[in-house]
Short mmCIF file of C-alpha atoms in Angstrom, two decimals:
data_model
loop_
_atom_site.label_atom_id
_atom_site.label_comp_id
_atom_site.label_asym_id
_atom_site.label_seq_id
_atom_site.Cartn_x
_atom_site.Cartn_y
_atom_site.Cartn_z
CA UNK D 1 0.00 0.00 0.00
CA UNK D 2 3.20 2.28 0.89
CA UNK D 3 4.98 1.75 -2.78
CA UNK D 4 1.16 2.68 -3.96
CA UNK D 5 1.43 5.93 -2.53
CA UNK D 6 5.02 6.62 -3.12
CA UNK D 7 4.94 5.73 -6.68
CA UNK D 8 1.65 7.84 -7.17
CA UNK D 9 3.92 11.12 -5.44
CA UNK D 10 6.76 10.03 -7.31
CA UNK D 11 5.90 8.13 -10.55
CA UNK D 12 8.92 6.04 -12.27
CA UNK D 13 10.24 7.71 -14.81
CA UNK D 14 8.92 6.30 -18.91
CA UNK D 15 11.42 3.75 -19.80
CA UNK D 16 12.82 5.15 -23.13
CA UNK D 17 14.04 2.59 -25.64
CA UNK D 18 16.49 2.67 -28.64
CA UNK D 19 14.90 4.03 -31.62
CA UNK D 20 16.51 1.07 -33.50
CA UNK D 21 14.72 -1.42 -31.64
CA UNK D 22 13.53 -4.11 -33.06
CA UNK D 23 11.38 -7.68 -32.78
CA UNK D 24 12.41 -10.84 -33.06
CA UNK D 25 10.23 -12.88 -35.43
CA UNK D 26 9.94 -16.31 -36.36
CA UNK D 27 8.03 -16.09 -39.00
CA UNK D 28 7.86 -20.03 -39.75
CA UNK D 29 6.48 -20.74 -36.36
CA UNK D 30 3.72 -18.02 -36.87
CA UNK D 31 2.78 -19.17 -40.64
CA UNK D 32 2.03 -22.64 -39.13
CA UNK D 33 0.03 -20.63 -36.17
CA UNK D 34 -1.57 -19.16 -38.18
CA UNK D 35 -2.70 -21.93 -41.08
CA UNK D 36 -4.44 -23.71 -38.43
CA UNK D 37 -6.90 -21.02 -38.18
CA UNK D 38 -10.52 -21.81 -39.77
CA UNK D 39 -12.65 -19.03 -41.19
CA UNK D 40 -14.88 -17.38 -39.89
CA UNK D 41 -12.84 -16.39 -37.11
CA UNK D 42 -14.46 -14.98 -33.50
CA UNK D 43 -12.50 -13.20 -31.54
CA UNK D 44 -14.04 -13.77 -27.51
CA UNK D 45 -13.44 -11.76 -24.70
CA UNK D 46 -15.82 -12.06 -21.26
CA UNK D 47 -15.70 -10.35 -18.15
CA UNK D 48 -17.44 -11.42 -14.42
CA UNK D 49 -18.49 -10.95 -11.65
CA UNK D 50 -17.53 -13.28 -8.41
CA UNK D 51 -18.36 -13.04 -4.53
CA UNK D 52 -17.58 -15.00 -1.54
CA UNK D 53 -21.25 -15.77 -1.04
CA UNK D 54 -22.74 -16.11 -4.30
CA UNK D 55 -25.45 -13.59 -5.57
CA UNK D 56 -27.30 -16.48 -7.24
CA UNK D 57 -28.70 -20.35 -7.00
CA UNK D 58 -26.38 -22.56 -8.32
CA UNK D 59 -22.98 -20.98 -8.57
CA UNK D 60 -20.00 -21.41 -5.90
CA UNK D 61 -18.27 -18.77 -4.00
CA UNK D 62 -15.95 -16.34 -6.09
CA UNK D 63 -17.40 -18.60 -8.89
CA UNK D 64 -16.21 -16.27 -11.94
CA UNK D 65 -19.55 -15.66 -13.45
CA UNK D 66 -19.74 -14.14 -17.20
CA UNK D 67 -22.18 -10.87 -17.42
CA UNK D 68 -20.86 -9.89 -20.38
CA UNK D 69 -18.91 -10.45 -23.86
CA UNK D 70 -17.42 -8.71 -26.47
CA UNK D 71 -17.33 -10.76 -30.05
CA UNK D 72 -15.45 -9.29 -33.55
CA UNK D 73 -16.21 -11.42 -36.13
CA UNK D 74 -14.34 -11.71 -39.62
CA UNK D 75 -15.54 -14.36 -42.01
CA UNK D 76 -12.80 -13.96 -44.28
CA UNK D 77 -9.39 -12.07 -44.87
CA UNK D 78 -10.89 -9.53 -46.93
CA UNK D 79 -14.36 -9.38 -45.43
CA UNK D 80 -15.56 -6.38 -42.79
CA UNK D 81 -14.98 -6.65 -39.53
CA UNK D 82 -18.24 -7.33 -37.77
CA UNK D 83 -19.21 -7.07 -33.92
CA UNK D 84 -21.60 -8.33 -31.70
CA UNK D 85 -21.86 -7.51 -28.03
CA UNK D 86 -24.04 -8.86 -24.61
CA UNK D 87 -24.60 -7.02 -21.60
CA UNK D 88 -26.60 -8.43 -18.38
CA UNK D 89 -28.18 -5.18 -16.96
CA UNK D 90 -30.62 -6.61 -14.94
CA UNK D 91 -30.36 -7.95 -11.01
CA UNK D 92 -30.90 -11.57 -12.07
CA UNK D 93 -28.22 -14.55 -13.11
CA UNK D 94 -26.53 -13.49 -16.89
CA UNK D 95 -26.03 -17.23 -17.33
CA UNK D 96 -28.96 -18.46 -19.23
CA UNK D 97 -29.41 -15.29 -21.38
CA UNK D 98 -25.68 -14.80 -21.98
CA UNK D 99 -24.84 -18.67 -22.81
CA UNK D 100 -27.93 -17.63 -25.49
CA UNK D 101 -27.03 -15.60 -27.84
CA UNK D 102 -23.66 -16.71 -27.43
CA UNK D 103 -24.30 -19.25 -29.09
CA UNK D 104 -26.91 -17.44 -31.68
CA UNK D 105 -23.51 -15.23 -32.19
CA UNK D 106 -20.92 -17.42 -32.51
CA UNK D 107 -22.36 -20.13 -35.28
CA UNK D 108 -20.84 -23.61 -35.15
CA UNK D 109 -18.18 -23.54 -37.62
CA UNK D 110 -14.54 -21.15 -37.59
CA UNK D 111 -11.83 -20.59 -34.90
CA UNK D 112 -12.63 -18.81 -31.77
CA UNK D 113 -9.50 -16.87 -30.82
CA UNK D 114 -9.00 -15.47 -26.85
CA UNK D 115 -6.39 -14.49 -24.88
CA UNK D 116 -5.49 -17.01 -22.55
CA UNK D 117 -7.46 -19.51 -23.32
CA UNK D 118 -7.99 -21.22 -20.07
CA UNK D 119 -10.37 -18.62 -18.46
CA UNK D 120 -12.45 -18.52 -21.48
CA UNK D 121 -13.12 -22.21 -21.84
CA UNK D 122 -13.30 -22.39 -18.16
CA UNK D 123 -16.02 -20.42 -18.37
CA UNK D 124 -17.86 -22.08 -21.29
CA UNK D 125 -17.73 -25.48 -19.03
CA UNK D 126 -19.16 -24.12 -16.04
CA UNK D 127 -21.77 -22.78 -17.99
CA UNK D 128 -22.81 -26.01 -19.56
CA UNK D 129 -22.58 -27.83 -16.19
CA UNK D 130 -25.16 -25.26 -15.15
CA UNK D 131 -27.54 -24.88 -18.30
CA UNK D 132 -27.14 -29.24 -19.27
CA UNK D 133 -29.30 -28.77 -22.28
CA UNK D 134 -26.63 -26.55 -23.75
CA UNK D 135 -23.42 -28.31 -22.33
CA UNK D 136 -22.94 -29.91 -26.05
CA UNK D 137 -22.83 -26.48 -27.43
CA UNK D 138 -20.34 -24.95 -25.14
CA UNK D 139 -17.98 -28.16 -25.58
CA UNK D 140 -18.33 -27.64 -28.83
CA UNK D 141 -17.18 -23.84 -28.75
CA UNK D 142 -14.47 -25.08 -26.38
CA UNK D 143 -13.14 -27.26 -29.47
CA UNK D 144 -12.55 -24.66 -31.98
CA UNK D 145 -10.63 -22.33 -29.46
CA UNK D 146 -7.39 -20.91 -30.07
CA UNK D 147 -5.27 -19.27 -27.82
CA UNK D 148 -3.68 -15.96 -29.31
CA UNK D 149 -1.35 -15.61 -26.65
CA UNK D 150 0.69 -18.28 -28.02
CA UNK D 151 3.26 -16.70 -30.50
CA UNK D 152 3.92 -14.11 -28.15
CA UNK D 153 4.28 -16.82 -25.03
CA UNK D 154 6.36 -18.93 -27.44
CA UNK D 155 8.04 -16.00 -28.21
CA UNK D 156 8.20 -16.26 -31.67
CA UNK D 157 7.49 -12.57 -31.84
CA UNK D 158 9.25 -10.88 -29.33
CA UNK D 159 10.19 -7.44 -28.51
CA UNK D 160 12.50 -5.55 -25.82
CA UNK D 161 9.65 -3.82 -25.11
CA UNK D 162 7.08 -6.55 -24.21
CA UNK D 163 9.47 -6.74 -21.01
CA UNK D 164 9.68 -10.24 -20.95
CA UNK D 165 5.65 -10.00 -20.90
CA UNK D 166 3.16 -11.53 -23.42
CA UNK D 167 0.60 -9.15 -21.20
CA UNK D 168 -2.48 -8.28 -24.22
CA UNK D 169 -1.90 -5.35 -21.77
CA UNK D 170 2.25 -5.36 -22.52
CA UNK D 171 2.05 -6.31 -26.35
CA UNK D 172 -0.93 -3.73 -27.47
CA UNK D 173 0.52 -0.71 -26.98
CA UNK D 174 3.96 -1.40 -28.64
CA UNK D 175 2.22 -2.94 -31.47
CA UNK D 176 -1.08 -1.48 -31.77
CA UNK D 177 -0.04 2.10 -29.87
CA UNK D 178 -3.49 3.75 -31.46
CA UNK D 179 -5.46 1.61 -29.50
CA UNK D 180 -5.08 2.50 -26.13
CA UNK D 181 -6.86 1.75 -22.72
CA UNK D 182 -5.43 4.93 -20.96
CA UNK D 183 -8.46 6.35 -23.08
CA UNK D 184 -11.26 4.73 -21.33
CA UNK D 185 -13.29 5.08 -18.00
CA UNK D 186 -12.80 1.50 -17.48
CA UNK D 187 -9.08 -0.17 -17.59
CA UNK D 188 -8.98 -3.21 -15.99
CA UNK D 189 -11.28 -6.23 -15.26
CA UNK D 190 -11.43 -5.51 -11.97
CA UNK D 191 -12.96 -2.13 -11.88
CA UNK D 192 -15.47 -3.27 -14.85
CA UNK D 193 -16.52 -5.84 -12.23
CA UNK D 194 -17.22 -3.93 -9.61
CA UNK D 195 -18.76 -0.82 -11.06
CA UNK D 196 -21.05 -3.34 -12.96
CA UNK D 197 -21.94 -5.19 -9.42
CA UNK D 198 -22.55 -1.42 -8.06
CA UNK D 199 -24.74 -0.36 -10.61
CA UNK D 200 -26.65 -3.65 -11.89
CA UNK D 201 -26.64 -6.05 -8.56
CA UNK D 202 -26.08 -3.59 -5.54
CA UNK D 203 -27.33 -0.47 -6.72
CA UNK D 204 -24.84 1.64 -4.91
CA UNK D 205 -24.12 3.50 -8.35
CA UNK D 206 -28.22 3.33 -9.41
CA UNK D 207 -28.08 6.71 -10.99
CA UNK D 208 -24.76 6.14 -13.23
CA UNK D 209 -26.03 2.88 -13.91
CA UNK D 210 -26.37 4.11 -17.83
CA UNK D 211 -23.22 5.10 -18.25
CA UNK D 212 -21.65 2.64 -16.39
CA UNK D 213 -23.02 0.11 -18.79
CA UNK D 214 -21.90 2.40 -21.66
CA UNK D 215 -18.12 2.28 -20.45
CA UNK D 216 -18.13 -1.53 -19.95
CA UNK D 217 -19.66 -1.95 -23.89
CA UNK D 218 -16.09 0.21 -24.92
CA UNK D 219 -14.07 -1.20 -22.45
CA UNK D 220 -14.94 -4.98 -23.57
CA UNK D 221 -15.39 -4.01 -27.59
CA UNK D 222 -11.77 -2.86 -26.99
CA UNK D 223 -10.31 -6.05 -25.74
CA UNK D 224 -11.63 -7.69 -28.72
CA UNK D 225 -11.02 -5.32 -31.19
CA UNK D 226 -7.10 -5.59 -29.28
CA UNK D 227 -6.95 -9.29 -30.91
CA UNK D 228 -8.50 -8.52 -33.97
CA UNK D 229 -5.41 -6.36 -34.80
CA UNK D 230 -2.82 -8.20 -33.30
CA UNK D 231 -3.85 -11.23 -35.77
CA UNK D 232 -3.68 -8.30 -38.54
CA UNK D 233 -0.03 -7.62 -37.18
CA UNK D 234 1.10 -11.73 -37.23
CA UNK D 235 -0.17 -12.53 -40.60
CA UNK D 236 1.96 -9.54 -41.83
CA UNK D 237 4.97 -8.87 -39.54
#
């Protein structure tokens, strides 16, 4: 809590890097990535909610529960880049109505791409333990995911100034530097989950509820959209 405080009275200084700087690439390794990949691809990104005891039947304590998702959607290398979007914004369990149109949104056929994949499948399997006459769905889903944080994890695109990191958070703004989080209300998963528990379940932030629900659509879009372009900047290094 101390290094919080000093470090917001005295920030660290902006590492500055070489202008010469450069990644290291192996571009075989990403080709045969990347050729696995099935059109249409869906880029997935969810965020939760969790609580020691749980706000609904059925779900453990600091269960991560999905309220919401963010989904870009290209059906071909050339095609435009489509989005759809879910939002629980009532005081009731997201589960059934999420797990929904996910799967209205997300079609049976093409890779699903996330970043790190275990939280996203975890998520799918817990959700078709709890809804059974969807479980074959979600498994499904589960099959076709790929984890984008591979290459970078693998390092077979590396850079100085990943920091040893293959962070979406580390890795976005060196290669993607005009998309930016610093830009948004909402940074981090952690505040979008508990302004959305304080303004949908609680109703501690009742009156910014609207806006509150506005932030979490940009903050989410943006985690997706964050893939989207970091495939765009693998298949041409």
């Amino acid at each position: 809590e101390w290094l919080k405080i000093y470090e917001n009275i005295f920030p660290p200084e902006p590492k500055v890097w070489p202008e010469d700087i450069a990644p290291i690439i192996n571009h075989d390794e990403i080709k045969q990535f990347l050729d696995k990949l099935q059109y249409p691809l869906y880029f997935l990104d969810y965020e939760t909610m969790s609580s020691l005891i749980p706000y609904f039947d059925g779900h453990r304590p600091y269960q991560q529960v999905p309220m919401q998702y963010s989904l870009h959607i290209l059906r071909s290398p050339e095609a435009e880049l489509e989005h759809c979007e879910f939002l629980h914004s009532e005081n009731s369990d997201p589960s059934r109505s999420l797990t929904e149109q996910l799967i209205q949104d997300i079609g049976t056929e093409g890779s699903v791409i996330v970043w790190f994949e275990g939280f996203e499948k975890s998520r799918n399997s817990e959700l078709g333990d709890m809804l059974p006459e969807y479980k074959e769905a979600m498994e499904a889903i589960n099959d076709r995911v790929v984890d984008l944080i591979i290459p970078f994890k693998q390092k077979w695109y590396d850079d100085p100034r990943f920091e040893g990191s293959a962070s979406i958070k580390k890795v976005l703004p060196v290669l993607c530097p005009e998309l930016s989080y610093k830009t948004l209300n909402i940074q981090e998963g952690g505040s979008a989950q508990r302004l959305w528990m304080e303004a949908v379940l609680d109703g501690a932030r009742a009156s910014e509820k609207d806006k509150i629900l506005a932030d979490l659509l940009k903050y989410c879009e943006l985690d997706t959209l964050a893939m989207v372009e970091l495939y765009r900047k693998l298949s041409n290094p």
